[in-house]
Coordinates of C-alpha atoms and ligand atoms in Angstrom, one line a residue:
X1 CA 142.0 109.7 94.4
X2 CA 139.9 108.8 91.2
X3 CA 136.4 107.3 92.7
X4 CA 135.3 104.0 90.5
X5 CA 131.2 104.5 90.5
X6 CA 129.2 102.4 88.6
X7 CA 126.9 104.3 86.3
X8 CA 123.2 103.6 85.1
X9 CA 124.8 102.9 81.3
X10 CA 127.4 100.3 82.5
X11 CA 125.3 98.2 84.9
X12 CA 122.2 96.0 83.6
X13 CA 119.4 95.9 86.0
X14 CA 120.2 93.7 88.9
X15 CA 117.6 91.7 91.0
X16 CA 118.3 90.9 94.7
X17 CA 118.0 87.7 95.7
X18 CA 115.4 86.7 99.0
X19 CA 117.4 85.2 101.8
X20 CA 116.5 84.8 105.1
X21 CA 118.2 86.2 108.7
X22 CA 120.0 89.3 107.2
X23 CA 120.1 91.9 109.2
X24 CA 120.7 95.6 108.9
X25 CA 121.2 99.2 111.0
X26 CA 119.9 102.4 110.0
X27 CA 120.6 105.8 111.0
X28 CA 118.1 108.7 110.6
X29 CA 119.3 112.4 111.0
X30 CA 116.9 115.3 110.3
X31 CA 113.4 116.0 110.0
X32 CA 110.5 113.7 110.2
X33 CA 110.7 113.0 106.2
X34 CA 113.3 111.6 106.5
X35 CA 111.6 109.1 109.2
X36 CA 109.0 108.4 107.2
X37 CA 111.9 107.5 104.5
X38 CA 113.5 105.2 106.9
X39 CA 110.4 103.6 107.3
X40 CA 109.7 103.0 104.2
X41 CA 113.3 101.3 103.6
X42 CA 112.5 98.9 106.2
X43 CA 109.4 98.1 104.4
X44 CA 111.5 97.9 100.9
X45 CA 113.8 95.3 102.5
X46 CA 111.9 93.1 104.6
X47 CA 110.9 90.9 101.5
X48 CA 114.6 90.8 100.7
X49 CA 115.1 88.8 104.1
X50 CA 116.5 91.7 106.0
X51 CA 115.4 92.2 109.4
X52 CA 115.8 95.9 111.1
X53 CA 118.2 95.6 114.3
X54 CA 119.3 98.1 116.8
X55 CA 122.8 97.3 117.1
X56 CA 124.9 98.6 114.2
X57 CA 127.6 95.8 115.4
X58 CA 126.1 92.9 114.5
X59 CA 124.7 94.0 111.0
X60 CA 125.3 92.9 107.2
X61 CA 124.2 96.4 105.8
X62 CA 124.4 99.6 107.5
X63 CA 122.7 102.6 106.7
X64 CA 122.6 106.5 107.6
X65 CA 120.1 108.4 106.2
X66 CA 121.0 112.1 106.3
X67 CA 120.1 115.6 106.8
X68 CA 122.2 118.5 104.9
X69 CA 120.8 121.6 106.7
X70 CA 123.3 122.4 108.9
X71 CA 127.1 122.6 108.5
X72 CA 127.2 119.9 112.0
X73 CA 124.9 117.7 110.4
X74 CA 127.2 117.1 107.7
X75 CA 130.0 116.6 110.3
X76 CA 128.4 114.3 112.4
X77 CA 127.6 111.5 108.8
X78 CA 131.4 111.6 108.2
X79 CA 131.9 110.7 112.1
X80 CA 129.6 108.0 112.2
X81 CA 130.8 106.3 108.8
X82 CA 133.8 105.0 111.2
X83 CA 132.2 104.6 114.1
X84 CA 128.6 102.8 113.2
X85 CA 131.1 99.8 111.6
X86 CA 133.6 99.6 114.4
X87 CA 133.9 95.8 115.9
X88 CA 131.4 94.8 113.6
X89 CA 133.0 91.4 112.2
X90 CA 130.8 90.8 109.3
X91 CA 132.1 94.0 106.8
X92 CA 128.4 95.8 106.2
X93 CA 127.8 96.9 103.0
X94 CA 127.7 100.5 104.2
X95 CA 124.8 102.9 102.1
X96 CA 124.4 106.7 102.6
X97 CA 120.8 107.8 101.6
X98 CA 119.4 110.9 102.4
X99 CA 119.7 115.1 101.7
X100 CA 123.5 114.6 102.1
X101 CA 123.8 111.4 100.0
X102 CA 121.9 113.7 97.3
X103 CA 124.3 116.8 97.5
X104 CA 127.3 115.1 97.9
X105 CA 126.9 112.3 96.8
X106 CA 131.0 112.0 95.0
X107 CA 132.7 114.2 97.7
X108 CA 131.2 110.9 100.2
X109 CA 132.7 108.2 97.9
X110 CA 135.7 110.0 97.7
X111 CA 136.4 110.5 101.7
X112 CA 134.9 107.4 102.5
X113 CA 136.4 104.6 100.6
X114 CA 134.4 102.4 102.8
X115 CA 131.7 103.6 101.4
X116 CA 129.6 101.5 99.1
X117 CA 126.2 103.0 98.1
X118 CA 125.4 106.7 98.1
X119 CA 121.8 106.9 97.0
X120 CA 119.0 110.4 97.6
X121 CA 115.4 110.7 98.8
X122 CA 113.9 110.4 95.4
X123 CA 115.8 107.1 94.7
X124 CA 115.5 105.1 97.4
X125 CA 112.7 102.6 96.6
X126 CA 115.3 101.2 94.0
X127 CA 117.9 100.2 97.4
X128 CA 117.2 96.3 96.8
X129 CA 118.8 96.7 93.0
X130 CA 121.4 99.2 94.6
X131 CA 122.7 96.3 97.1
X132 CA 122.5 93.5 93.9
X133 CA 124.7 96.1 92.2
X134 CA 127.4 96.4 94.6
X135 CA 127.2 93.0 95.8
X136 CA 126.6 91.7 99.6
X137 CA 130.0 89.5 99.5
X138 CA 132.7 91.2 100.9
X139 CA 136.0 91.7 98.3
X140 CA 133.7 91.9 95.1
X141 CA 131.8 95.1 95.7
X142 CA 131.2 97.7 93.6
X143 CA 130.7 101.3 94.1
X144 CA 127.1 102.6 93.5
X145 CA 125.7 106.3 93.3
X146 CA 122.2 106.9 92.3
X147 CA 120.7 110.6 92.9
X148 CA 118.5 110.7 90.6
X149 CA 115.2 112.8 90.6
X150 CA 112.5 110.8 88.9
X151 CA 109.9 112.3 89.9
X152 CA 107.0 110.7 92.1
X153 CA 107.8 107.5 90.4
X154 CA 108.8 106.6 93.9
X155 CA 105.7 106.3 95.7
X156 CA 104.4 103.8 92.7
X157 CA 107.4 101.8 93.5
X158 CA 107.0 101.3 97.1
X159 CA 106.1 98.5 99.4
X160 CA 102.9 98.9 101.2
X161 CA 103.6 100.3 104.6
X162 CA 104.0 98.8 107.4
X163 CA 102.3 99.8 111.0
X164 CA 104.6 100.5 113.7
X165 CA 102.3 102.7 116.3
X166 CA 99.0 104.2 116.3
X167 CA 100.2 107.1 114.8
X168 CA 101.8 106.9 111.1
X169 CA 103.1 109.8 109.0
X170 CA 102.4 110.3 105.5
X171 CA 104.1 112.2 103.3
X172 CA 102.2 114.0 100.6
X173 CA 104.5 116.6 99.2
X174 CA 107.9 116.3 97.8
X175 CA 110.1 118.9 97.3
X176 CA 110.4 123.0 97.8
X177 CA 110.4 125.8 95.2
X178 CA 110.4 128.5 97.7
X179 CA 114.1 129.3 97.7
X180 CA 114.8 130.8 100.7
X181 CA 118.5 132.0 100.6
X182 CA 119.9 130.2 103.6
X183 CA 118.2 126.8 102.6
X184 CA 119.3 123.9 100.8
X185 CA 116.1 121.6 100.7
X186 CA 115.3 123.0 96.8
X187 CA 118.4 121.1 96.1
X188 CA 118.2 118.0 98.2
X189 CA 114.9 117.4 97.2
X190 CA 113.9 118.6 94.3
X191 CA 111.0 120.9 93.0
X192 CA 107.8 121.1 94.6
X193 CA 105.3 117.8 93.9
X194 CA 102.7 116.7 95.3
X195 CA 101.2 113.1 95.2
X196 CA 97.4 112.5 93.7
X197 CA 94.5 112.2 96.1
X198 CA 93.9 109.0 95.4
X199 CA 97.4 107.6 96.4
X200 CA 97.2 109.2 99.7
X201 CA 93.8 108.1 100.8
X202 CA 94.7 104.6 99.6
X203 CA 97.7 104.6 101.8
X204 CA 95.8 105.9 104.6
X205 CA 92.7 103.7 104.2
X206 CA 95.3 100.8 104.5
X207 CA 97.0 102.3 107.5
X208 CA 93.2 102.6 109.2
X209 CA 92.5 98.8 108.6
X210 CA 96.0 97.9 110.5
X211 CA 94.7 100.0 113.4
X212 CA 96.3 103.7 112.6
X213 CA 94.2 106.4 114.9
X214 CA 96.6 109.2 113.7
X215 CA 97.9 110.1 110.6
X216 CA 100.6 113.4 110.3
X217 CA 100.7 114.5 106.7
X218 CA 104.1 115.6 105.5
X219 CA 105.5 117.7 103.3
X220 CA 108.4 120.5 103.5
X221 CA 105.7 123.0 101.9
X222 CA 103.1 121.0 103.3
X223 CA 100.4 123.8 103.1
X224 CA 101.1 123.7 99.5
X225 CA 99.5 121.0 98.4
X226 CA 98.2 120.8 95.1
X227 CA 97.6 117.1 93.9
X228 CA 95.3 116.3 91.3
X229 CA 91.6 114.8 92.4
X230 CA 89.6 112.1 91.3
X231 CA 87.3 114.4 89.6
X232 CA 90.7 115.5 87.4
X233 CA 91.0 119.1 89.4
X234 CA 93.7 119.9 91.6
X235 CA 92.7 119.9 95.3
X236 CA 94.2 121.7 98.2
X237 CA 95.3 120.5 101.5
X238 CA 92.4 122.2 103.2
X239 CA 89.9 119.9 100.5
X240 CA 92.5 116.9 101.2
X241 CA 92.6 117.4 105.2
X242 CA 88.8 117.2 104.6
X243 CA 88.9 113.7 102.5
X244 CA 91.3 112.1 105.0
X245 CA 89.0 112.8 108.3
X246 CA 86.4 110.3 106.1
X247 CA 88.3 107.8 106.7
X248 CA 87.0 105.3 109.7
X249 CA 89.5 104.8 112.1
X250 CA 91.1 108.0 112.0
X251 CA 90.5 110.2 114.6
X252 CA 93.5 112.1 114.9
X253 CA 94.9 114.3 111.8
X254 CA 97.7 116.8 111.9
X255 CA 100.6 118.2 109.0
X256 CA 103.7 119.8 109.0
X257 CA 105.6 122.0 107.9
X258 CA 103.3 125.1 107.2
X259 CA 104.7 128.4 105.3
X260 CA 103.1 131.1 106.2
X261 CA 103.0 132.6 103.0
X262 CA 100.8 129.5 101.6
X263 CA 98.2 129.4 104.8
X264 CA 95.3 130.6 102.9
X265 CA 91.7 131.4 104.5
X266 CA 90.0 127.9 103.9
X267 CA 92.6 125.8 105.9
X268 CA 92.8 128.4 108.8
X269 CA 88.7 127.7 109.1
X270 CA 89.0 123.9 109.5
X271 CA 91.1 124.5 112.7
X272 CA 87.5 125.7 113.8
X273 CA 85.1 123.2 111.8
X274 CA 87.4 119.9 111.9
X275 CA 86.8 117.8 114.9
X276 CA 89.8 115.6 113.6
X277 CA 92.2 118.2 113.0
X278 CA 94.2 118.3 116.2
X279 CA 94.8 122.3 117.7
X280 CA 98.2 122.5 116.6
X281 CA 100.1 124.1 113.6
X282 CA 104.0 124.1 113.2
X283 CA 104.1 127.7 111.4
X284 CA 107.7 128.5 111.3
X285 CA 108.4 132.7 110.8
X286 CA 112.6 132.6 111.0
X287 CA 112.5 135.7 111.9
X288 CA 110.8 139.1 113.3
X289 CA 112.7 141.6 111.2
X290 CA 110.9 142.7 108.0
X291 CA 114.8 143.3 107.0
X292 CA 116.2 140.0 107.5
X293 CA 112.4 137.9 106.1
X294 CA 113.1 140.2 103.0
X295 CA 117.0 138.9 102.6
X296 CA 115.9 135.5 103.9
X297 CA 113.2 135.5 100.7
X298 CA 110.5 134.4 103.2
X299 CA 107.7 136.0 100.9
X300 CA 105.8 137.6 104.2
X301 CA 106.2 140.2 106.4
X302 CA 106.2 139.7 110.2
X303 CA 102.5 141.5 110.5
X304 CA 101.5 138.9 107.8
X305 CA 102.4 136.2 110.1
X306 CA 101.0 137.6 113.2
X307 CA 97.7 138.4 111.4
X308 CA 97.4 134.8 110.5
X309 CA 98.0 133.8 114.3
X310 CA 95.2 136.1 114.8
X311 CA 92.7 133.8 112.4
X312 CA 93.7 130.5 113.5
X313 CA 93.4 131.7 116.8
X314 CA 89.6 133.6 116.2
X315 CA 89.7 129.4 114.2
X316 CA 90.0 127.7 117.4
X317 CA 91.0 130.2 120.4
X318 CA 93.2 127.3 121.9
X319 CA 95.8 126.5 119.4
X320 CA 99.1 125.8 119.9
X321 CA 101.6 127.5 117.7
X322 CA 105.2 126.0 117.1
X323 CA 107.8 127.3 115.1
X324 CA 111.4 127.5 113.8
X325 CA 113.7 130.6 114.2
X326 CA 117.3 131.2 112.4
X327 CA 119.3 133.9 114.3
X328 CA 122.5 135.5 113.3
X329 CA 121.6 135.4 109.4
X330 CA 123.9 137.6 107.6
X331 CA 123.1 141.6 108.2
X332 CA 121.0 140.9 111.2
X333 CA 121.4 143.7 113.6
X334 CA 120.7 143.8 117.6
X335 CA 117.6 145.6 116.6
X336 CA 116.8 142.8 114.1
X337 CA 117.1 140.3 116.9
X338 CA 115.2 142.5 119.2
X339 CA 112.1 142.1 116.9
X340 CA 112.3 138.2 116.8
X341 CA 112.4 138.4 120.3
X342 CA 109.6 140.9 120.4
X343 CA 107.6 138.5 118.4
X344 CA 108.4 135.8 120.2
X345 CA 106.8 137.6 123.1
X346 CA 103.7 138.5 120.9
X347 CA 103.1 134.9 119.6
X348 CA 103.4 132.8 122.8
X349 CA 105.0 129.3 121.3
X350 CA 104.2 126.5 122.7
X351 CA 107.2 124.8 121.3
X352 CA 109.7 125.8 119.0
X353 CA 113.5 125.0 117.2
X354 CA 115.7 127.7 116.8
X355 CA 119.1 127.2 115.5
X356 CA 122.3 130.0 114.7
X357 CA 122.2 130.7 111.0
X358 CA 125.0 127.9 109.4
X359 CA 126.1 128.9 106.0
X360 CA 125.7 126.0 103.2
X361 CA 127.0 125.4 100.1
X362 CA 125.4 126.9 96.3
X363 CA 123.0 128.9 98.7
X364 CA 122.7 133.2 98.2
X365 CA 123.0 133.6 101.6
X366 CA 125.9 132.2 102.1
X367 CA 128.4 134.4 99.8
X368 CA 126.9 137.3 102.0
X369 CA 130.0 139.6 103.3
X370 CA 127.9 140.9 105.9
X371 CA 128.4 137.3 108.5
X372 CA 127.4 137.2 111.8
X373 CA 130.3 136.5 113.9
X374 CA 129.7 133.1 116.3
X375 CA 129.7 134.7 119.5
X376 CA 127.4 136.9 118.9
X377 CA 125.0 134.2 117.1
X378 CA 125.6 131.9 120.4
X379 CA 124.8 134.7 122.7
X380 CA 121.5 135.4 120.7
X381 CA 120.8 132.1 120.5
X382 CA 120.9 131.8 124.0
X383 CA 118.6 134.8 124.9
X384 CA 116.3 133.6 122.5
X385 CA 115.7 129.6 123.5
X386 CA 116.0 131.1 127.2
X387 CA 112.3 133.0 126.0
X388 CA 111.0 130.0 124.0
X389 CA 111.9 127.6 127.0
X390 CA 110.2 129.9 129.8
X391 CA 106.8 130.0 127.1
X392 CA 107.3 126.4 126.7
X393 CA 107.1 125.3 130.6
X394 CA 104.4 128.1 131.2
X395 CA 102.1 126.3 128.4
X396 CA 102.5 123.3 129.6
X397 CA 101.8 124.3 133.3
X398 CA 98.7 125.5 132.0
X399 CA 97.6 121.5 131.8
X400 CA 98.0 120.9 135.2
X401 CA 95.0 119.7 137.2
X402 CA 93.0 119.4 133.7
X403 CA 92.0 115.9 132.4
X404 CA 92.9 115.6 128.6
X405 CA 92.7 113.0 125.5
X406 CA 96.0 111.3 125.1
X407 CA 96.9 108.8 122.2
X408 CA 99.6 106.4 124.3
X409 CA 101.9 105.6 121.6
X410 CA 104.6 103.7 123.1
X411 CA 106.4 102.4 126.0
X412 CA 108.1 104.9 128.3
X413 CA 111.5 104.8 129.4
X414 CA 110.3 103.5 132.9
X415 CA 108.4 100.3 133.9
X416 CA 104.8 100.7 133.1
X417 CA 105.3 104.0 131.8
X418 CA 103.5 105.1 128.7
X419 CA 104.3 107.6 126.1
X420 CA 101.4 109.4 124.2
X421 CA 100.9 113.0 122.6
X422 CA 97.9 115.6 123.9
X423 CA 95.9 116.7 121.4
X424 CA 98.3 120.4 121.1
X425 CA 100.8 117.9 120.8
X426 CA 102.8 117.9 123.9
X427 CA 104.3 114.4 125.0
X428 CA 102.5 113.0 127.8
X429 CA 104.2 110.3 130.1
X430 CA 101.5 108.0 131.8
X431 CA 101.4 105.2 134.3
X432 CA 99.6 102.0 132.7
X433 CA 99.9 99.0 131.5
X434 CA 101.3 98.0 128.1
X435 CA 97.4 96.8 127.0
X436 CA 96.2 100.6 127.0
X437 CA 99.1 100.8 124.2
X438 CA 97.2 101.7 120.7
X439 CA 94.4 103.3 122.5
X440 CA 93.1 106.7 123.1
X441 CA 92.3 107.7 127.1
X442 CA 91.4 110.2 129.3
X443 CA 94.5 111.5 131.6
X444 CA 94.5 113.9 134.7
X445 CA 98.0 116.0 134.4
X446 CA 99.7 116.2 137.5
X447 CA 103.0 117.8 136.7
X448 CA 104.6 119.3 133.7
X449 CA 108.5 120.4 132.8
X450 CA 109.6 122.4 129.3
X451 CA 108.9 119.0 127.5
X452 CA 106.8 117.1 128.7
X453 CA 103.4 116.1 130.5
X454 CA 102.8 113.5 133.7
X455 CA 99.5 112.0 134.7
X456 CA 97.3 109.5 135.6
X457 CA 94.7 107.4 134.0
X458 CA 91.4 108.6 134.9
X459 CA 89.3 105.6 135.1
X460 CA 85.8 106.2 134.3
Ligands
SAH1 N1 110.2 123.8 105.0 C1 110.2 124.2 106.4 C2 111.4 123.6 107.1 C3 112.7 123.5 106.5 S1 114.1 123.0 107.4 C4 110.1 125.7 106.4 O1 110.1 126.4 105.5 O2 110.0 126.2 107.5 C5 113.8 123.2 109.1 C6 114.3 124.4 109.7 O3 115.8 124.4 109.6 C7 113.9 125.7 109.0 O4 112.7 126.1 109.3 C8 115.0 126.7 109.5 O5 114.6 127.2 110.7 C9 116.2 125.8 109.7 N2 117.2 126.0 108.7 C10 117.2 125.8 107.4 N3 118.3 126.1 106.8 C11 119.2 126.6 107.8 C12 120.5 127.1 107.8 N4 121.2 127.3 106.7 N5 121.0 127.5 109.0 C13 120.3 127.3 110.1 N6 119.0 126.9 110.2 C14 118.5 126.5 109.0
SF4_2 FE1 113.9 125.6 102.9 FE2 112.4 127.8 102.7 FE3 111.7 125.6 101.4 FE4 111.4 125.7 104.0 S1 110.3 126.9 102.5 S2 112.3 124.0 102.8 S3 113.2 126.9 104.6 S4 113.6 126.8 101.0
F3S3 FE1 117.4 117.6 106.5 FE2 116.6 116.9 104.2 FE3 114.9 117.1 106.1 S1 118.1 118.4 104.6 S2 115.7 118.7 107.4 S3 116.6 115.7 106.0 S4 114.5 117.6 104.0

């Protein structure tokens, strides 16, 4: 089938018109940029009329912003293209953003004809012109793809954003250059970037005057920060982390995701110096074979990591380490896996992800001969999330009987319950009423499971 797209050169610039009581769905898949994306589209369309609604059914524009790093995530978009629309009576324009949208962006038109807008992360502050160009009435629509990467011209373009919680994220850094051979994020979101100073603490300032207590700086390299100052110089995210906690209202700061290879000595010591800076780093290692971080082009060995537990942990003796593990990469051996596991043992997680390796397009490791066959990346998988999940409920046992500082963030899934986060970042469920919403408090834990917290107010 020949796919009709409209390109930049044949369309003129189109300006959506405001009109009030449209309403659309979105979908988010992946990590938490990709939340902070989705919340930024919803600040992009309000002005347009468009109103964010939780049931796909009864909306006039659906969209499903996606994640490309595993093989089932891309399964799971084509899926949900069919079902998201079905028994919705008023045809939704339907618009793919995300990772996938950017590294497939023509295999989507051409499997889903009832697809009409395939845009990427970098483009997605132009989505009001996108739906102009293909048209909200039904039967005239044409097909748009924009994957552009332009840059950081994004974050001039944006609407200011909105407050949905006491805790926002912020994302500082665009992009990867890292290259690690399983990975597609290099190609999904382009080269490394990071935004200036000055834009961040702007957006953050305006976050603190709509009540923000938290902010979680993101970035896929996060730790690589390099935006340029006021002053003209380029500043780190240690000098940045240190500019933010300024800022009145914020009392809460925390980033992710950390590479170990870019944790230098400055940041580690603001775990110990930076009231603000909650005990908690996300340090992903992959993997505990110096083998496997060497084909994985992980730039670090696994004694570099552990050594740089060892400083954030002479830092600030009680923070909590999360990370991210791949097993079954090609060439990984028993004995391989035995050191992942080993270091697993070493580390003590408080939380982690671990996922079986999935090969992905244009990526090294993929055209590897050496493959892992899927039982024995399940079985691993298994052992390994078995360790991580008996760590996980041991840390947060450790709570019980202690009184702690918990932002409540939401409302929980039960009457007068409350959802928060401890300050090692561990959800904590809490009875209260909906007014202590917003506000930080003083809990006594009473029980814990692998994911979560309970307690009680403690009233003063
Ligand atoms: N920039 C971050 C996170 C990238 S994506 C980092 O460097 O750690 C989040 C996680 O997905 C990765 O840490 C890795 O554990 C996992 N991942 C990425 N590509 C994968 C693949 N091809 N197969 C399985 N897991 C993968
Ligand atoms: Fe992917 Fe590696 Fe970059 Fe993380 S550091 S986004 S795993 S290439
Ligand atoms: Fe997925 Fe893109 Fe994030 S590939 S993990 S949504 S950066």
């Amino acid at each position: 089938m020949k796919v009709q797209i409209t390109s930049e050169e044949q369309m003129p610039v189109a300006a959506l018109d405001v009109q009030e009581g449209r309403k659309f769905f979105i979908k988010n898949y992946g990590c938490q940029m990709n939340v902070y994306d989705a919340e930024r589209m919803e600040d992009m369309l309000a002005p347009y009329g468009f109103e964010k609604i939780a049931d796909a059914k009864e909306a006039d524009l659906v969209i499903l912003n996606t994640c490309h790093i595993r093989e089932k995530a891309d399964e799971k978009v084509f899926s949900d293209i069919g079902r998201v629309t079905k028994g919705n009576k008023r045809n939704p324009l339907i618009a793919i953003g995300g990772c996938m949208g950017q590294a497939m962006g023509r295999t989507i038109m051409q499997r889903s004809p009832k697809v009409n807008i395939v845009f990427g992360p970098q483009t997605y502050h132009r989505l009001p012109e996108f739906i102009a160009r293909s048209g909200l009435a039904a039967g005239k629509r044409k097909r748009v793809l924009d994957t552009d990467f332009p840059a950081l011209e994004k974050f001039d373009s944006l609407a200011p954003q909105g407050l949905r919680g006491p805790s926002a994220y912020v994302t500082i850094q665009e992009g990867c250059d890292k290259f690690c051979t399983y990975c597609v994020v290099p190609f999904t979101r382009g080269v490394e970037l990071s935004r200036t100073v000055e834009s961040i603490l702007t957006e953050i300032r305006a976050l603190a005057e709509k009540g923000a207590k938290e902010v979680c700086l993101l970035g896929q390299n996060v730790n690589a920060y390099h935006g340029l100052g006021s002053d003209g110089k380029e500043c780190n995210l240690a000098r940045l982390l240190q500019q933010v906690a300024t800022i009145d209202g914020i009392e809460r700061i925390r980033f992710t995701t950390s590479h170990p290879s870019e944790m230098d000595n400055e940041l580690i010591e603001l775990f110990g110096k930076e009231r603000k800076l909650m005990p908690y780093l996300h340090l992903p290692v992959q993997a505990g074979s110096d083998k496997i971080l060497v084909d994985m082009n992980r730039t670090h060995t696994a004694d570099e990591y552990l050594q740089i537990i060892d400083l954030l942990r002479m830092a600030r003796p009680d923070v909590a380490i999360s990370g991210d593990f791949i097993v079954g990469f090609p060439g990984e051996t028993d004995e391989d896996f035995e050191m992942t596991m080993d270091l697993v043992r070493e580390v003590g997680y408080s939380s982690a992800y671990s996922f079986m390796y999935s090969p992905r397009p244009n990526t090294p490791a993929a055209e590897n001969t050496n493959q892992v066959p899927l039982e024995v990346k399940k079985e691993r998988l298994q052992r390994l999330q078995d360790l991580l999940t008996e760590q996980q409920k041991a840390y947060n046992n450790s709570f019980v009987g202690k009184t702690i500082p918990v932002l409540l963030e939401e409302a929980g899934r039960k009457e007068n319950q409350l959802r928060g986060r401890s300050p090692h970042n561990i959800a904590v469920n809490v009875e209260g009423n909906q007014r202590l919403l917003g506000q930080q408090i003083h809990v006594n834990i009473t029980k814990a499971t692998a994911s979560s917290l309970f307690g009680e107010v403690k009233l003063d």
